[in-house]
Each structure stands twice: as structure tokens, then as C-alpha cells.
CSV table of C-alpha atoms in Angstrom, one decimal:
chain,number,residue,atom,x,y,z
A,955,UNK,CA,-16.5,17.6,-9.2
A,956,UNK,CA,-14.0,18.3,-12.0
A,957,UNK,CA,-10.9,17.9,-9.7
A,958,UNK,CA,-12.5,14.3,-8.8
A,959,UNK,CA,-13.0,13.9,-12.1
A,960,UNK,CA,-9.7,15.0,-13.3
A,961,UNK,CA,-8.0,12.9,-10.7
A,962,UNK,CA,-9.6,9.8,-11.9
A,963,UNK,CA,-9.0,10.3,-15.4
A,964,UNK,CA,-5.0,11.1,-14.3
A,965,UNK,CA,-4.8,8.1,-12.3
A,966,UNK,CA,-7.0,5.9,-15.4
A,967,UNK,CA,-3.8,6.8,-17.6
A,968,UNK,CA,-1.1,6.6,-15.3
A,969,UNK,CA,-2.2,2.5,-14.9
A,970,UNK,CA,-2.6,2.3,-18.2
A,971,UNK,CA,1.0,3.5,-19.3
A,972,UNK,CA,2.2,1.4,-16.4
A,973,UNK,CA,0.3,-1.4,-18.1
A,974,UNK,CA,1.3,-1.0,-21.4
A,975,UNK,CA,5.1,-0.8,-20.8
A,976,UNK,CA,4.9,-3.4,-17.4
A,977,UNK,CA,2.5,-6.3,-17.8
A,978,UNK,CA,4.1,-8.1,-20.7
A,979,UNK,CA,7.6,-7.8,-19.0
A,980,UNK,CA,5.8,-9.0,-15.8
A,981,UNK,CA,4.1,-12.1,-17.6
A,982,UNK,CA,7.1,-13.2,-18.9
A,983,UNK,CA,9.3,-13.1,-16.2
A,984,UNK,CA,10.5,-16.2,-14.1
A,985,UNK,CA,9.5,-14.2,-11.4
A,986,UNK,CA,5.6,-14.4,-12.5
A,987,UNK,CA,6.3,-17.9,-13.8
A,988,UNK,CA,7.7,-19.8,-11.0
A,989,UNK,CA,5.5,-20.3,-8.4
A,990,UNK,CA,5.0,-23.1,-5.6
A,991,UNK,CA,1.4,-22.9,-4.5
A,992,UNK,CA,2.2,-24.0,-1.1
A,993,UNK,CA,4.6,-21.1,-0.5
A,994,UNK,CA,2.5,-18.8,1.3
A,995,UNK,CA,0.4,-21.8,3.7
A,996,UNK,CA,-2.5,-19.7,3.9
A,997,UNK,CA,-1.0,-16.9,5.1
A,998,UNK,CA,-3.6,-13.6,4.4
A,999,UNK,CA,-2.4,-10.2,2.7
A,1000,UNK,CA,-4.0,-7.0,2.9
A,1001,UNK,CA,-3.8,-4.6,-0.5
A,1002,UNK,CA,-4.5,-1.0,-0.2
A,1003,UNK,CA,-3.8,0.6,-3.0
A,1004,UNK,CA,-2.3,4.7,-3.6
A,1005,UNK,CA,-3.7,7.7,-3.6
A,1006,UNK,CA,-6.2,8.4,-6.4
A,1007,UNK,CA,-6.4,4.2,-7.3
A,1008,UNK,CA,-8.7,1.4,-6.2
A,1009,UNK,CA,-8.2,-2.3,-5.9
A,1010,UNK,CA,-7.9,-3.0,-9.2
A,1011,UNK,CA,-4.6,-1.3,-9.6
A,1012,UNK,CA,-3.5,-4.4,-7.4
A,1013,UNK,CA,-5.3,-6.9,-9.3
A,1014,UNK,CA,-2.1,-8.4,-10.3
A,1015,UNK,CA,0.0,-8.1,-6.7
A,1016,UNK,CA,-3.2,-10.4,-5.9
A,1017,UNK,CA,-2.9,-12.8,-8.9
A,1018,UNK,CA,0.7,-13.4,-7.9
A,1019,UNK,CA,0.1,-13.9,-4.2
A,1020,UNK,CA,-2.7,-16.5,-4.9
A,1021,UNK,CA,-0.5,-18.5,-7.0
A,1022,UNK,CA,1.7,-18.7,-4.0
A,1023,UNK,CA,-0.5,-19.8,-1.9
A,1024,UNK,CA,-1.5,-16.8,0.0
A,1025,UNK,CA,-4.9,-15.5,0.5
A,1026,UNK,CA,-4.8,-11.9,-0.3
A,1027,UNK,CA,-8.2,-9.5,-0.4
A,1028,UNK,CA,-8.3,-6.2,-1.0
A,1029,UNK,CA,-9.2,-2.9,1.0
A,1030,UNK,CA,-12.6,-1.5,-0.3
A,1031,UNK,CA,-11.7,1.8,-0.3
A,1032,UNK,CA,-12.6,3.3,-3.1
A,1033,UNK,CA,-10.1,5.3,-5.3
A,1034,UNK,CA,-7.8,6.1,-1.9
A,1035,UNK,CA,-9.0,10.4,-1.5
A,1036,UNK,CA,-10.5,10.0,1.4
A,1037,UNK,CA,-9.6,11.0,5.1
A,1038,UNK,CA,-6.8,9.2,6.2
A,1039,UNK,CA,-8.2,8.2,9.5
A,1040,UNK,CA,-11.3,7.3,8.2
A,1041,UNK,CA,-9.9,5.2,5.6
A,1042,UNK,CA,-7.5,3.7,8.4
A,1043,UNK,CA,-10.6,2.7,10.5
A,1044,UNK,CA,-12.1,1.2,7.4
A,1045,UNK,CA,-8.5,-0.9,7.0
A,1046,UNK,CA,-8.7,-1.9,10.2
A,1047,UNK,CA,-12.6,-3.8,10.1
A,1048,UNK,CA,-10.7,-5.5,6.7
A,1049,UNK,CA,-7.8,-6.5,8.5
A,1050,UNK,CA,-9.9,-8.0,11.4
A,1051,UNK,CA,-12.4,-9.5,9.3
A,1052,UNK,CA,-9.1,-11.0,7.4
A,1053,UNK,CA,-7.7,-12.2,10.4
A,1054,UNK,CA,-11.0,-14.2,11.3
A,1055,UNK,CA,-11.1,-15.8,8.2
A,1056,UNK,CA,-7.4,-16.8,7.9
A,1057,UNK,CA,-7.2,-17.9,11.5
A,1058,UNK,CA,-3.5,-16.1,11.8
A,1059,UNK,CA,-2.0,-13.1,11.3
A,1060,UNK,CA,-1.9,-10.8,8.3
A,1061,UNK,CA,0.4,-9.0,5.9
A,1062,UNK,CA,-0.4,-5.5,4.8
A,1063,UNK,CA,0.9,-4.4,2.0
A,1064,UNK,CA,0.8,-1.7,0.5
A,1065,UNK,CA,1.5,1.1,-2.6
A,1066,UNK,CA,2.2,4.6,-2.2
A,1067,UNK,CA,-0.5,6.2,-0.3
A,1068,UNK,CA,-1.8,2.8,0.7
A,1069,UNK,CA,1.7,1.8,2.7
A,1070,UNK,CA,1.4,5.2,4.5
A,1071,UNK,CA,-2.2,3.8,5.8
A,1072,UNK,CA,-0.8,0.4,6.1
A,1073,UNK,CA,1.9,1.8,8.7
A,1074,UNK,CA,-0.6,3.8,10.7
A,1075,UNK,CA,-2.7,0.4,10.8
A,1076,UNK,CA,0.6,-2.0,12.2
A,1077,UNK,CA,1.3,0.8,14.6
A,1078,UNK,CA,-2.4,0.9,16.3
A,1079,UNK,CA,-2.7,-2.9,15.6
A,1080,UNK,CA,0.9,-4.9,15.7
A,1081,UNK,CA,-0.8,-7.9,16.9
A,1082,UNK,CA,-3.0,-8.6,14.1
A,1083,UNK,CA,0.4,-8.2,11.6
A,1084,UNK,CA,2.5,-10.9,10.5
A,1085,UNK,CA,4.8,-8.3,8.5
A,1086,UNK,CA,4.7,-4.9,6.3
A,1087,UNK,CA,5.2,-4.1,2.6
A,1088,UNK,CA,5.4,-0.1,1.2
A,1089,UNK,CA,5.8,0.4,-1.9
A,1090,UNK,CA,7.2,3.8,-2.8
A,1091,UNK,CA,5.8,5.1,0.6
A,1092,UNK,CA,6.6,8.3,1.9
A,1093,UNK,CA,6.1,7.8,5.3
A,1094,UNK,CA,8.4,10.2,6.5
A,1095,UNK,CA,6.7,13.3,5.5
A,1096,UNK,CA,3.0,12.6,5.0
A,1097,UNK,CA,3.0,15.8,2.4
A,1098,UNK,CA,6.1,15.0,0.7
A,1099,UNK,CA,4.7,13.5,-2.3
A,1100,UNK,CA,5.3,15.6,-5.8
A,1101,UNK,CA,3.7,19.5,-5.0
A,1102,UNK,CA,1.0,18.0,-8.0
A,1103,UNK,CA,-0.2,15.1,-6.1
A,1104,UNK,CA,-0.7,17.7,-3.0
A,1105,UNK,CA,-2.5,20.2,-4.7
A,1106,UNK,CA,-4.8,17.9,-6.4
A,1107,UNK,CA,-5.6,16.8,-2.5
A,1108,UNK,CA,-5.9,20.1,-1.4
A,1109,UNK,CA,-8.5,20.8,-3.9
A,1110,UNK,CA,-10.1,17.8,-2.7
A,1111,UNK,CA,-9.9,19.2,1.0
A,1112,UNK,CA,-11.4,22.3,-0.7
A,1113,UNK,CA,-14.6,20.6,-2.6
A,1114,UNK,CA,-14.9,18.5,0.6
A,1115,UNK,CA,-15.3,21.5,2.7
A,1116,UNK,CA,-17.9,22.8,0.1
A,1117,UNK,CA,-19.8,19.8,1.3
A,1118,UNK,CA,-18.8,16.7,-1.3
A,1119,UNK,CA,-18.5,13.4,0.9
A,1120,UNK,CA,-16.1,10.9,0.8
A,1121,UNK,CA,-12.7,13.4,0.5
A,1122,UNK,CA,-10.3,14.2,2.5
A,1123,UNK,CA,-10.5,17.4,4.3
A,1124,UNK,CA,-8.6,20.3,6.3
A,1125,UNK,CA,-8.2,18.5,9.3
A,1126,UNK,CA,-6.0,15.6,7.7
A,1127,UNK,CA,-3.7,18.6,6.6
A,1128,UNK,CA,-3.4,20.8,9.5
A,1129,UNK,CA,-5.7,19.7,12.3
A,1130,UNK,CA,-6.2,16.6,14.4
A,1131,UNK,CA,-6.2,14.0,12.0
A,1132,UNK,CA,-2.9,15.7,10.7
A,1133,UNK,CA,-1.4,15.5,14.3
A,1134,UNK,CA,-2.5,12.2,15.4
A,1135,UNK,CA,-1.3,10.6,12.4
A,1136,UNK,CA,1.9,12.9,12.2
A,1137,UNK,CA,2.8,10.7,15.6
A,1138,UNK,CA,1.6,7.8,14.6
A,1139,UNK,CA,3.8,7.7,11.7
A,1140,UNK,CA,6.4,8.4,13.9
A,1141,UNK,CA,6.5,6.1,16.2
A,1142,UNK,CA,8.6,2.8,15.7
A,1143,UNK,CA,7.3,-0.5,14.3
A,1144,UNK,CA,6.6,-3.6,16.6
A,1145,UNK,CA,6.5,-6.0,13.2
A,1146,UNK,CA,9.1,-7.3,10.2
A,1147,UNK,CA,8.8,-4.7,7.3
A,1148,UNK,CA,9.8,-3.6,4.3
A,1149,UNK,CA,9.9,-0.6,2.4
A,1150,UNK,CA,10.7,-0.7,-1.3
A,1151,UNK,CA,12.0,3.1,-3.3
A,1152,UNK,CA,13.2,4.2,-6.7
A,1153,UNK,CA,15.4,7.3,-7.4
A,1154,UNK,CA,13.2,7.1,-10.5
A,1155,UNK,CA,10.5,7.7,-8.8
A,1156,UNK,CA,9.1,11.4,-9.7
A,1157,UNK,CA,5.9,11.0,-7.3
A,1158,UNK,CA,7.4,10.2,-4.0
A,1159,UNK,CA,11.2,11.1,-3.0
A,1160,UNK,CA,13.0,8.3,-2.1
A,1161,UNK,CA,14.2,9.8,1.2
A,1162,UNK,CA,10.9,9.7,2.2
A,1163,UNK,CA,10.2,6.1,1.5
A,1164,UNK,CA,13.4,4.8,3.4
A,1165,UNK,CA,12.1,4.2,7.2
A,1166,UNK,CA,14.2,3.6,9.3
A,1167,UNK,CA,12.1,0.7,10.6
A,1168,UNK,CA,11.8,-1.4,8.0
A,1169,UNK,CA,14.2,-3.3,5.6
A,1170,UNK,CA,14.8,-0.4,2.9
A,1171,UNK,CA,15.3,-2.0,-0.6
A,1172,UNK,CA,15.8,0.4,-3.4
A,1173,UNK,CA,14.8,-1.0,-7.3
A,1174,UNK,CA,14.7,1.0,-11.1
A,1175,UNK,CA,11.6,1.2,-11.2
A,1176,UNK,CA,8.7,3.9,-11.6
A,1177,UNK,CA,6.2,4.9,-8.9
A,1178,UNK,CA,3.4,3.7,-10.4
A,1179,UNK,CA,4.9,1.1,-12.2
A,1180,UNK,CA,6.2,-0.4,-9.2
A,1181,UNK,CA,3.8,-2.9,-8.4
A,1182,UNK,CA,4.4,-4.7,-12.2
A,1183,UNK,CA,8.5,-4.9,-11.7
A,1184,UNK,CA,9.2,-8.3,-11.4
A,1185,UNK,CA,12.4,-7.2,-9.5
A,1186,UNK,CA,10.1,-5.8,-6.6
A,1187,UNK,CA,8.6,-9.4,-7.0
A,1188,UNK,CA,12.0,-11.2,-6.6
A,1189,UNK,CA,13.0,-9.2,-3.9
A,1190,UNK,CA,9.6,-9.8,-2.2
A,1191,UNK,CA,9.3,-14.0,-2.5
A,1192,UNK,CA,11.6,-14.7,0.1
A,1193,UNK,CA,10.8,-12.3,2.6
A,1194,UNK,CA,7.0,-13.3,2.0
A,1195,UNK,CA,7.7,-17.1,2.6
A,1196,UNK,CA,9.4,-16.6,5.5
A,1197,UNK,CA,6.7,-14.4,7.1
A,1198,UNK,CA,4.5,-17.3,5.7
A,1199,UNK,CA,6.6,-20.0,7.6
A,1200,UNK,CA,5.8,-18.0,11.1
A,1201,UNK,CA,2.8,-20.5,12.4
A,1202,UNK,CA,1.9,-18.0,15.8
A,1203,UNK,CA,-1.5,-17.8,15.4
A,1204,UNK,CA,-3.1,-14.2,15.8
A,1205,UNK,CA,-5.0,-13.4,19.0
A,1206,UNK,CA,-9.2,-13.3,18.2
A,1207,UNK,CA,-9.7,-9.7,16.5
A,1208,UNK,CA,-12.6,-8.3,18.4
């Protein structure tokens, strides 16, 4: 359990760095301040958040979507170690469960890790998805993230074969769950999305994160900071509201 362990701590500090050094910039940005709460009309949002975080690391994406009139909820993952098509069949309950409640289609969004699931989720699902965020996502090569962050899940792949629940394992490295979601990722995208990168980013090369189906948007900011820049905010407002002013509602999701 000490990798576990080790990779909660690294992600603890990591968020709080990016705290430290992002909140109060966020907070006093127009960009935080200005909101219309009738901008988003209901619209629902999906959050899943990167690898090694939970919902919480999102709290404030959230925040600044309800004050816009959006309904976002979060994925109930857990801290994001877990197989990916496991956690992708747990994304995909949420998202139909969201779109029940919203009566409409839903955005997905999400950060590192979490847009690489939320890509694999608008390919098997377009027509439960209004539109796409990814957030310093490198969808393009699934183990292109800094040789760190894979080693840390290989050793996760390691203790999970050893028998600990909940991780991800071999397969989603070099067996079915690898291939399946290898093509997945491949394929094109039926819905509007976005990806957002940084040449600052030291986590997830920014060739990785530019897909060729979405809108690719490049910002200053850090990887894990990326989700408290309220550039990434400004850049996101409008493309949000429009999505929001789409009124087709979603087919039923059973």
C-alpha cells in the first residue's frame, strides 16, 4: 500500500501548491467575478477529475459552473487509479443518470486523466453529449504522460495483480483493455470539443493533448494548475454558452 499511499500524499501537495499560488488569482479575476446565472440554462456538466485526484480537485470548475447557471455533478470515482474501462463504465451510469435529471444533453469535461476517460465516454455515447472539455489531456498516446506518472501506475498494475482492488492492472497496459481503448481513442469525435494544453506543462506533452478533433487552445499555465487559470476560464465562457444555447433535447438514457 505505500505506492497508494505515496501517490495520494503526491497528489495532496501537488493541489495544494496549485492552491496556494492559483486560488487567490482565480478569486479575483473578472473571470470568477462576472457571472450571469442564466448563462448555462440548465445545461448539465460532467467533472472527472486526473489521475491520482478525486472530485474535490474540481470543486472550484463546479463553483464556477453553478454560478453560471449550469448544473455540474461530479464523477464518484475515487482518486482516478483505477481500470480505465471500469472507471469509463462507472462515467457512463453518471452521465446517464445526469442526463435523466437534466432532461438534455450533457458536457463532459474533464482534466488530465479524466478528459482521456471523458473522450472514450463521447465516442461510445455521442448522443448523450452536448460538447467536450480536456484539460491537459493526452489523448494521443494513452502512456505519454511524464515516465513518473507511468511508473507510479505501473506499480499500481503491480500491487493490483498482488490482489489490492480498485487499481488499475496489466490489461489496461498491454492487453484488452489497452487495445480496445487504444481504438477508441482513436477514432473521430461525433460532438463540439475542446482541448486545452500548456508548453508548461511538465506532466503531459502538449503534442499529446492537441486532437485533432477538437478545438485545440494552448494557455501558460501548469498541468495541475490548470483548472484555477482564469485564462482557461475566459477561453471556456463562450464556448460553454453556446453549447448551453443548443435546446435538442437528449434521447431517454436507458
Amino acid at each position: 500500500m505505500g505506492v497508494v499511499e505515496a501517490a495520494r500524499e503526491a497528489a495532496r501537495e501537488q493541489v495544494l501548491v496549485a492552491m496556494m499560488l492559483g486560488i487567490p488569482r482565480l478569486l479575483g479575476d473578472p473571470a470568477w467575478r462576472a457571472a450571469e446565472p442564466d448563462e448555462g440554462r440548465g445545461l448539465g456538466v460532467l467533472l472527472a477529475p486526473g489521475f491520482g485526484f478525486g472530485d474535490r480537485s474540481l470543486h472550484l470548475t463546479a463553483t464556477w459552473l453553478r454560478k453560471r447557471g449550469y448544473v455540474p455533478i461530479g464523477a464518484r470515482i475515487g482518486l482516478n487509479v483505477g481500470c480505465t474501462t471500469e472507471l469509463v463504465d462507472r462515467l457512463e451510469r453518471r452521465l446517464a443518470a445526469h442526463v435523466e435529471a437534466t432532461g438534455g444533453k450533457v458536457v463532459l469535461f474533464g482534466q488530465s486523466r479524466g478528459g482521456g476517460l471523458c473522450r472514450l465516454l463521447a465516442v461510445r455515447r455521442p448522443e448523450l453529449v452536448r460538447g467536450l472539455v480536456m484539460l491537459a489531456s493526452p489523448v494521443l498516446d494513452q502512456l505519454g504522460a511524464h515516465p513518473s506518472v507511468v511508473r507510479v501506475a505501473r506499480k499500481l498494475a503491480r500491487l493490483s495483480a498482488a490482489g489490492i482492488p480498485g487499481l488499475l492492472d496489466q490489461d489496461c497496459f498491454a492487453g484488452t483493455c489497452y487495445e480496445t481503448n487504444s481504438t477508441a481513442m482513436a477514432r473521430p469525435l461525433e460532438v463540439p470539443a475542446i482541448a486545452v494544453f500548456s508548453r508548461n506543462d511538465p506532466i503531459a506533452p502538449w503534442e499529446l493533448c492537441a486532437d485533432p478533433c477538437a478545438d485545440c487552445v494552448e494557455v501558460a499555465s501548469s498541468h495541475t494548475g490548470m483548472s484555477l487559470d482564469p485564462e482557461v476560464y475566459r477561453l471556456l465562457a463562450p464556448r460553454l454558452a453556446a453549447w448551453a444555447r443548443i435546446s435538442e433535447p437528449a434521447p431517454r438514457a436507458g
